[in-house]
Structure formats: C-alpha cells, structure tokens
PDB file of C-alpha atoms in Angstrom:
ATOM      1  CA  THR A 237      26.614   7.477 100.487  1.00 87.00           C
ATOM      2  CA  ASP A 238      27.723   6.575  96.589  1.00 90.00           C
ATOM      3  CA  LEU A 239      25.091   3.960  96.605  1.00 91.00           C
ATOM      4  CA  GLU A 240      22.356   6.416  96.811  1.00 92.00           C
ATOM      5  CA  LYS A 241      24.391   8.797  94.497  1.00 93.00           C
ATOM      6  CA  ALA A 242      24.273   5.948  91.801  1.00 94.00           C
ATOM      7  CA  HIS A 243      20.260   5.309  92.285  1.00 94.00           C
ATOM      8  CA  ALA A 244      19.723   9.009  91.864  1.00 94.00           C
ATOM      9  CA  GLU A 245      21.907   9.136  88.777  1.00 94.00           C
ATOM     10  CA  ARG A 246      20.242   6.058  87.333  1.00 95.00           C
ATOM     11  CA  ASP A 247      16.799   7.470  88.121  1.00 95.00           C
ATOM     12  CA  ARG A 248      17.535  10.610  86.481  1.00 95.00           C
ATOM     13  CA  MET A 249      18.869   8.988  83.629  1.00 96.00           C
ATOM     14  CA  ARG A 250      15.842   6.757  82.893  1.00 96.00           C
ATOM     15  CA  GLU A 251      13.675   9.719  83.490  1.00 96.00           C
ATOM     16  CA  GLN A 252      15.818  11.687  80.688  1.00 96.00           C
ATOM     17  CA  LEU A 253      15.470   8.573  78.578  1.00 96.00           C
ATOM     18  CA  LEU A 254      11.747   8.186  79.160  1.00 96.00           C
ATOM     19  CA  ARG A 255      11.390  12.032  78.158  1.00 96.00           C
ATOM     20  CA  ILE A 256      13.689  11.618  74.853  1.00 96.00           C
ATOM     21  CA  ALA A 257      11.606   8.616  73.601  1.00 96.00           C
ATOM     22  CA  ALA A 258       7.963  10.524  74.410  1.00 96.00           C
ATOM     23  CA  ASP A 259       9.672  13.258  72.369  1.00 96.00           C
ATOM     24  CA  PHE A 260      10.647  10.952  69.530  1.00 96.00           C
ATOM     25  CA  ASP A 261       7.491   9.544  69.411  1.00 96.00           C
ATOM     26  CA  ASN A 262       5.616  12.874  69.462  1.00 96.00           C
ATOM     27  CA  PHE A 263       8.202  13.910  66.437  1.00 96.00           C
ATOM     28  CA  ARG A 264       7.246  10.537  64.223  1.00 96.00           C
ATOM     29  CA  LYS A 265       3.631  11.409  64.726  1.00 96.00           C
ATOM     30  CA  ARG A 266       4.043  15.040  63.485  1.00 96.00           C
ATOM     31  CA  SER A 267       6.244  13.852  60.826  1.00 96.00           C
ATOM     32  CA  ARG A 268       3.514  11.296  59.540  1.00 96.00           C
ATOM     33  CA  LYS A 269       1.035  14.085  60.000  1.00 96.00           C
ATOM     34  CA  GLU A 270       3.076  16.612  58.261  1.00 96.00           C
ATOM     35  CA  ILE A 271       3.808  14.231  55.392  1.00 96.00           C
ATOM     36  CA  GLU A 272      -0.025  13.262  54.860  1.00 95.00           C
ATOM     37  CA  GLU A 273      -0.848  17.243  54.546  1.00 96.00           C
ATOM     38  CA  VAL A 274       1.758  17.574  52.083  1.00 96.00           C
ATOM     39  CA  ARG A 275       0.253  14.717  49.955  1.00 93.00           C
ATOM     40  CA  ARG A 276      -3.061  15.961  50.488  1.00 94.00           C
ATOM     41  CA  ARG A 277      -2.023  19.309  49.197  1.00 94.00           C
ATOM     42  CA  THR A 278      -0.062  18.031  46.415  1.00 90.00           C
ATOM     43  CA  ILE A 279      -3.324  16.015  45.035  1.00 89.00           C
ATOM     44  CA  GLU A 280      -5.344  19.259  45.544  1.00 92.00           C
ATOM     45  CA  ASP A 281      -3.348  21.294  43.793  1.00 89.00           C
ATOM     46  CA  THR A 282      -2.919  18.805  40.960  1.00 87.00           C
ATOM     47  CA  LEU A 283      -6.703  18.246  40.656  1.00 88.00           C
ATOM     48  CA  ARG A 284      -6.950  22.283  40.623  1.00 89.00           C
ATOM     49  CA  GLU A 285      -4.665  21.928  37.311  1.00 86.00           C
ATOM     50  CA  VAL A 286      -6.573  19.166  35.740  1.00 87.00           C
ATOM     51  CA  LEU A 287     -10.189  20.471  36.520  1.00 90.00           C
ATOM     52  CA  PRO A 288     -10.263  23.037  33.524  1.00 87.00           C
ATOM     53  CA  ILE A 289      -9.377  20.289  31.162  1.00 87.00           C
ATOM     54  CA  VAL A 290     -12.652  18.337  32.585  1.00 88.00           C
ATOM     55  CA  ASP A 291     -14.603  21.512  32.135  1.00 89.00           C
ATOM     56  CA  ASN A 292     -13.436  22.021  28.345  1.00 85.00           C
ATOM     57  CA  LEU A 293     -14.059  18.450  27.582  1.00 85.00           C
ATOM     58  CA  GLU A 294     -17.680  18.890  29.274  1.00 85.00           C
ATOM     59  CA  ARG A 295     -17.862  21.996  26.920  1.00 82.00           C
ATOM     60  CA  ALA A 296     -16.881  19.898  24.046  1.00 79.00           C
ATOM     61  CA  ALA A 297     -19.404  17.036  24.602  1.00 79.00           C
ATOM     62  CA  ASP A 298     -22.414  19.453  24.924  1.00 79.00           C
ATOM     63  CA  ALA A 299     -21.080  21.437  21.658  1.00 76.00           C
ATOM     64  CA  MET A 300     -20.843  18.189  19.761  1.00 75.00           C
ATOM     65  CA  THR A 301     -24.861  17.636  20.695  1.00 76.00           C
ATOM     66  CA  GLY A 302     -25.649  20.209  18.516  1.00 70.00           C
ATOM     67  CA  ALA A 303     -22.637  20.683  16.105  1.00 65.00           C
ATOM     68  CA  THR A 304     -23.116  20.619  12.302  1.00 72.00           C
ATOM     69  CA  GLU A 305     -19.269  21.218  11.753  1.00 76.00           C
ATOM     70  CA  VAL A 306     -17.347  18.310  12.868  1.00 75.00           C
ATOM     71  CA  SER A 307     -14.138  20.700  11.951  1.00 79.00           C
ATOM     72  CA  ALA A 308     -15.078  22.841  14.812  1.00 76.00           C
ATOM     73  CA  VAL A 309     -15.679  20.184  17.365  1.00 77.00           C
ATOM     74  CA  THR A 310     -12.264  18.582  16.089  1.00 82.00           C
ATOM     75  CA  GLU A 311     -10.291  21.979  16.800  1.00 82.00           C
ATOM     76  CA  GLY A 312     -12.091  22.346  20.170  1.00 81.00           C
ATOM     77  CA  VAL A 313     -10.910  18.692  21.158  1.00 85.00           C
ATOM     78  CA  HIS A 314      -7.141  19.843  19.935  1.00 87.00           C
ATOM     79  CA  MET A 315      -7.359  22.966  22.149  1.00 86.00           C
ATOM     80  CA  VAL A 316      -8.413  20.845  25.061  1.00 87.00           C
ATOM     81  CA  LEU A 317      -5.578  18.200  24.493  1.00 89.00           C
ATOM     82  CA  ARG A 318      -3.043  21.374  24.076  1.00 89.00           C
ATOM     83  CA  GLY A 319      -4.283  22.744  27.349  1.00 88.00           C
ATOM     84  CA  PHE A 320      -3.432  19.299  28.927  1.00 88.00           C
ATOM     85  CA  GLU A 321       0.058  19.436  27.442  1.00 90.00           C
ATOM     86  CA  ASP A 322       0.788  22.901  28.788  1.00 89.00           C
ATOM     87  CA  ILE A 323      -0.353  21.430  32.358  1.00 88.00           C
ATOM     88  CA  ALA A 324       1.251  18.325  31.916  1.00 89.00           C
ATOM     89  CA  GLY A 325       4.658  19.974  31.265  1.00 89.00           C
ATOM     90  CA  ARG A 326       4.539  22.495  34.085  1.00 87.00           C
ATOM     91  CA  LEU A 327       3.943  19.138  36.223  1.00 86.00           C
ATOM     92  CA  GLY A 328       6.834  17.549  34.666  1.00 90.00           C
ATOM     93  CA  LEU A 329       5.096  14.951  32.836  1.00 92.00           C
ATOM     94  CA  LYS A 330       6.613  13.713  29.279  1.00 93.00           C
ATOM     95  CA  ARG A 331       5.293  11.148  26.827  1.00 94.00           C
ATOM     96  CA  VAL A 332       7.653   8.099  26.320  1.00 97.00           C
ATOM     97  CA  PRO A 333       8.890   8.191  22.975  1.00 96.00           C
ATOM     98  CA  THR A 334       7.883   5.379  20.809  1.00 97.00           C
ATOM     99  CA  VAL A 335       7.158   5.083  16.886  1.00 96.00           C
ATOM    100  CA  GLY A 336      10.654   5.001  15.183  1.00 94.00           C
ATOM    101  CA  HIS A 337      12.732   3.977  18.424  1.00 97.00           C
ATOM    102  CA  LEU A 338      13.905   0.812  19.273  1.00 96.00           C
ATOM    103  CA  PHE A 339      11.883  -1.289  22.106  1.00 97.00           C
ATOM    104  CA  ASP A 340      13.111  -0.925  25.507  1.00 96.00           C
ATOM    105  CA  PRO A 341      11.459  -3.022  28.071  1.00 96.00           C
ATOM    106  CA  SER A 342      12.125  -0.570  30.762  1.00 96.00           C
ATOM    107  CA  CYS A 343       9.607   1.897  29.238  1.00 97.00           C
ATOM    108  CA  HIS A 344       7.607   0.061  26.712  1.00 97.00           C
ATOM    109  CA  ASP A 345       5.167  -2.868  26.867  1.00 96.00           C
ATOM    110  CA  ALA A 346       4.995  -4.784  23.517  1.00 96.00           C
ATOM    111  CA  MET A 347       1.165  -5.754  22.928  1.00 95.00           C
ATOM    112  CA  GLN A 348       1.914  -7.441  19.891  1.00 95.00           C
ATOM    113  CA  GLN A 349       4.966  -7.891  17.240  1.00 94.00           C
ATOM    114  CA  GLU A 350       4.422  -7.625  13.753  1.00 93.00           C
ATOM    115  CA  GLU A 351       6.422  -9.132  10.629  1.00 93.00           C
ATOM    116  CA  THR A 352       7.690  -6.463   8.561  1.00 92.00           C
ATOM    117  CA  ARG A 353      10.659  -5.736   6.226  1.00 90.00           C
ATOM    118  CA  GLU A 354       9.882  -1.948   6.007  1.00 91.00           C
ATOM    119  CA  HIS A 355      11.534  -1.714   9.649  1.00 92.00           C
ATOM    120  CA  ALA A 356      14.192  -3.200  11.530  1.00 93.00           C
ATOM    121  CA  PRO A 357      13.429  -5.899  13.986  1.00 94.00           C
ATOM    122  CA  GLY A 358      12.903  -4.278  17.455  1.00 95.00           C
ATOM    123  CA  THR A 359      11.497  -1.090  16.313  1.00 95.00           C
ATOM    124  CA  ILE A 360       8.473   0.304  17.258  1.00 97.00           C
ATOM    125  CA  MET A 361       6.013   0.450  14.359  1.00 96.00           C
ATOM    126  CA  ALA A 362       2.693   1.787  16.392  1.00 96.00           C
ATOM    127  CA  GLU A 363       1.668   3.171  19.809  1.00 97.00           C
ATOM    128  CA  VAL A 364      -1.485   1.648  21.167  1.00 96.00           C
ATOM    129  CA  VAL A 365      -1.498   3.440  24.530  1.00 96.00           C
ATOM    130  CA  PRO A 366       1.092   6.109  25.192  1.00 95.00           C
ATOM    131  CA  GLY A 367       3.392   6.085  28.138  1.00 96.00           C
ATOM    132  CA  TYR A 368       4.464   8.864  30.349  1.00 95.00           C
ATOM    133  CA  TYR A 369       7.504  10.006  32.565  1.00 96.00           C
ATOM    134  CA  LEU A 370       6.625  12.212  35.780  1.00 92.00           C
ATOM    135  CA  GLY A 371      10.189  13.972  35.763  1.00 91.00           C
ATOM    136  CA  GLU A 372      12.571  10.821  35.313  1.00 93.00           C
ATOM    137  CA  ARG A 373      10.450   8.385  36.959  1.00 95.00           C
ATOM    138  CA  LEU A 374       8.353   6.193  34.725  1.00 96.00           C
ATOM    139  CA  LEU A 375       4.638   6.633  35.609  1.00 94.00           C
ATOM    140  CA  ARG A 376       3.375   4.501  33.029  1.00 96.00           C
ATOM    141  CA  PRO A 377       4.912   2.200  30.251  1.00 97.00           C
ATOM    142  CA  ALA A 378       3.962   2.757  26.371  1.00 97.00           C
ATOM    143  CA  MET A 379       2.143  -0.073  24.877  1.00 97.00           C
ATOM    144  CA  VAL A 380       3.399  -0.585  21.411  1.00 97.00           C
ATOM    145  CA  VAL A 381       3.714  -2.695  18.381  1.00 97.00           C
ATOM    146  CA  VAL A 382       7.159  -3.839  17.716  1.00 97.00           C
ATOM    147  CA  ALA A 383       8.641  -4.974  14.108  1.00 96.00           C
ATOM    148  CA  LYS A 384       9.855  -8.553  14.021  1.00 94.00           C
ATOM    149  CA  PRO A 385      11.740 -10.144  10.785  1.00 92.00           C
ATOM    150  CA  PRO A 386       9.176 -12.125   8.479  1.00 89.00           C
ATOM    151  CA  THR A 387       9.325 -15.781   9.217  1.00 85.00           C
ATOM    152  CA  GLY A 388      10.440 -18.444   6.604  1.00 69.00           C
ATOM    153  CA  THR A 389      14.044 -18.650   5.132  1.00 51.00           C
ATOM    154  CA  GLY A 390      13.172 -20.184   1.749  1.00 45.00           C
ATOM    155  CA  ASP A 391      13.216 -18.351  -1.739  1.00 46.00           C
ATOM    156  CA  GLN A 392       9.510 -18.091  -1.713  1.00 47.00           C
ATOM    157  CA  ALA A 393       9.091 -16.737   1.545  1.00 44.00           C
ATOM    158  CA  ASP A 394      11.830 -14.254   1.070  1.00 45.00           C
ATOM    159  CA  SER A 395      10.413 -12.877  -2.061  1.00 45.00           C
ATOM    160  CA  PRO A 396       7.316 -10.707  -2.582  1.00 47.00           C
ATOM    161  CA  THR A 397       4.145 -12.457  -3.002  1.00 48.00           C
ATOM    162  CA  ASP A 398       3.086 -11.129  -6.500  1.00 46.00           C
ATOM    163  CA  GLY A 399       2.297 -14.541  -7.877  1.00 44.00           C
ATOM    164  CA  ALA A 400       5.184 -14.730  -9.795  1.00 45.00           C
ATOM    165  CA  GLY A 401       7.047 -17.477  -8.004  1.00 43.00           C
ATOM    166  CA  PRO A 402      10.773 -18.275  -8.133  1.00 45.00           C
ATOM    167  CA  ALA A 403      12.528 -18.366 -11.876  1.00 44.00           C
ATOM    168  CA  GLU A 404      13.227 -22.155 -12.691  1.00 39.00           C
TER     169      GLU A 404
END
C-alpha cells in the first residue's frame, strides 16, 4: 500500500540522515585532530629553527666566563643576533619601524612622552622594546618614547634656558 511505501521511504531517509550526521561528526573530529597536528608540527619546526640561537647564546655565555677581550664576546653576540635575523626573515618576522617615524597606535605603545623642540610632535624618539609583525599581522607592538611639544607659551618658556632671560 501507499502508506507502507511512505513509512519505508521515511525509515530509509531517517537512516540516511543518521549516516550523514555520523559521517559529519567523524569529519569534524578528524579535522580537529588534523588542525592540532599541523599546529604541533608548526611549533616543532619553529623551535628547530630557534634552538641553534639558544645553543649559540649558551656558547657565548660560557665564553664570557673566561673572556679577557670584550670585543670577542661582543662580536659573538652580534653573530647570534644576525643568526636570529636570518631565521626571523625566513619565518616572515619583521620589526615594527620606530625611531624617526610617526607614532601609530595600531603598532606602537607609548611608554612615555618627552618634551622636545628637536622632533616634531608625535615622532618616535626612542624604542624601549622592539615590536614585530609576523607577515602582515602584528605579533607585538613596539614600546616607544614619543616627542611632544614643550609646555608653556610665555616668552620665558619658549626661550632657551641660558640664564640670560628676556630683554627688557
């Protein structure tokens, strides 16, 4: 009868729906597992790149113990930094531009402002801690010192403090 055919079709569709739901659940679990595996491998690969830097820093620390020439130790540390810069470049790590550039709150944190006439207001005068981009994404903002105009608008505040004072 038509009713029995409809019930059989309904049961078949229900079974198919349950199989699709189970397949989707398995796919979701597999995807999560694969993403975690890729994440783990990425961390391992990055650490493999960084470990030689740590090895060289340990060698430099050992060499400093009996070092009589500061220049040799300094050169060793600079070599380690160059090694880091090479690895950073391969990984897509770039420093955030700072000194001489205008302050940009999207990639700089102002640690302090310093009154000066030597730099335009908003210009970065010093880098306290470097910032980095990984590709186009900001990994860590740079901590900087930013120029601001000197306070005071009177003649005395605007003139250099050489003890002469304003002419009367």
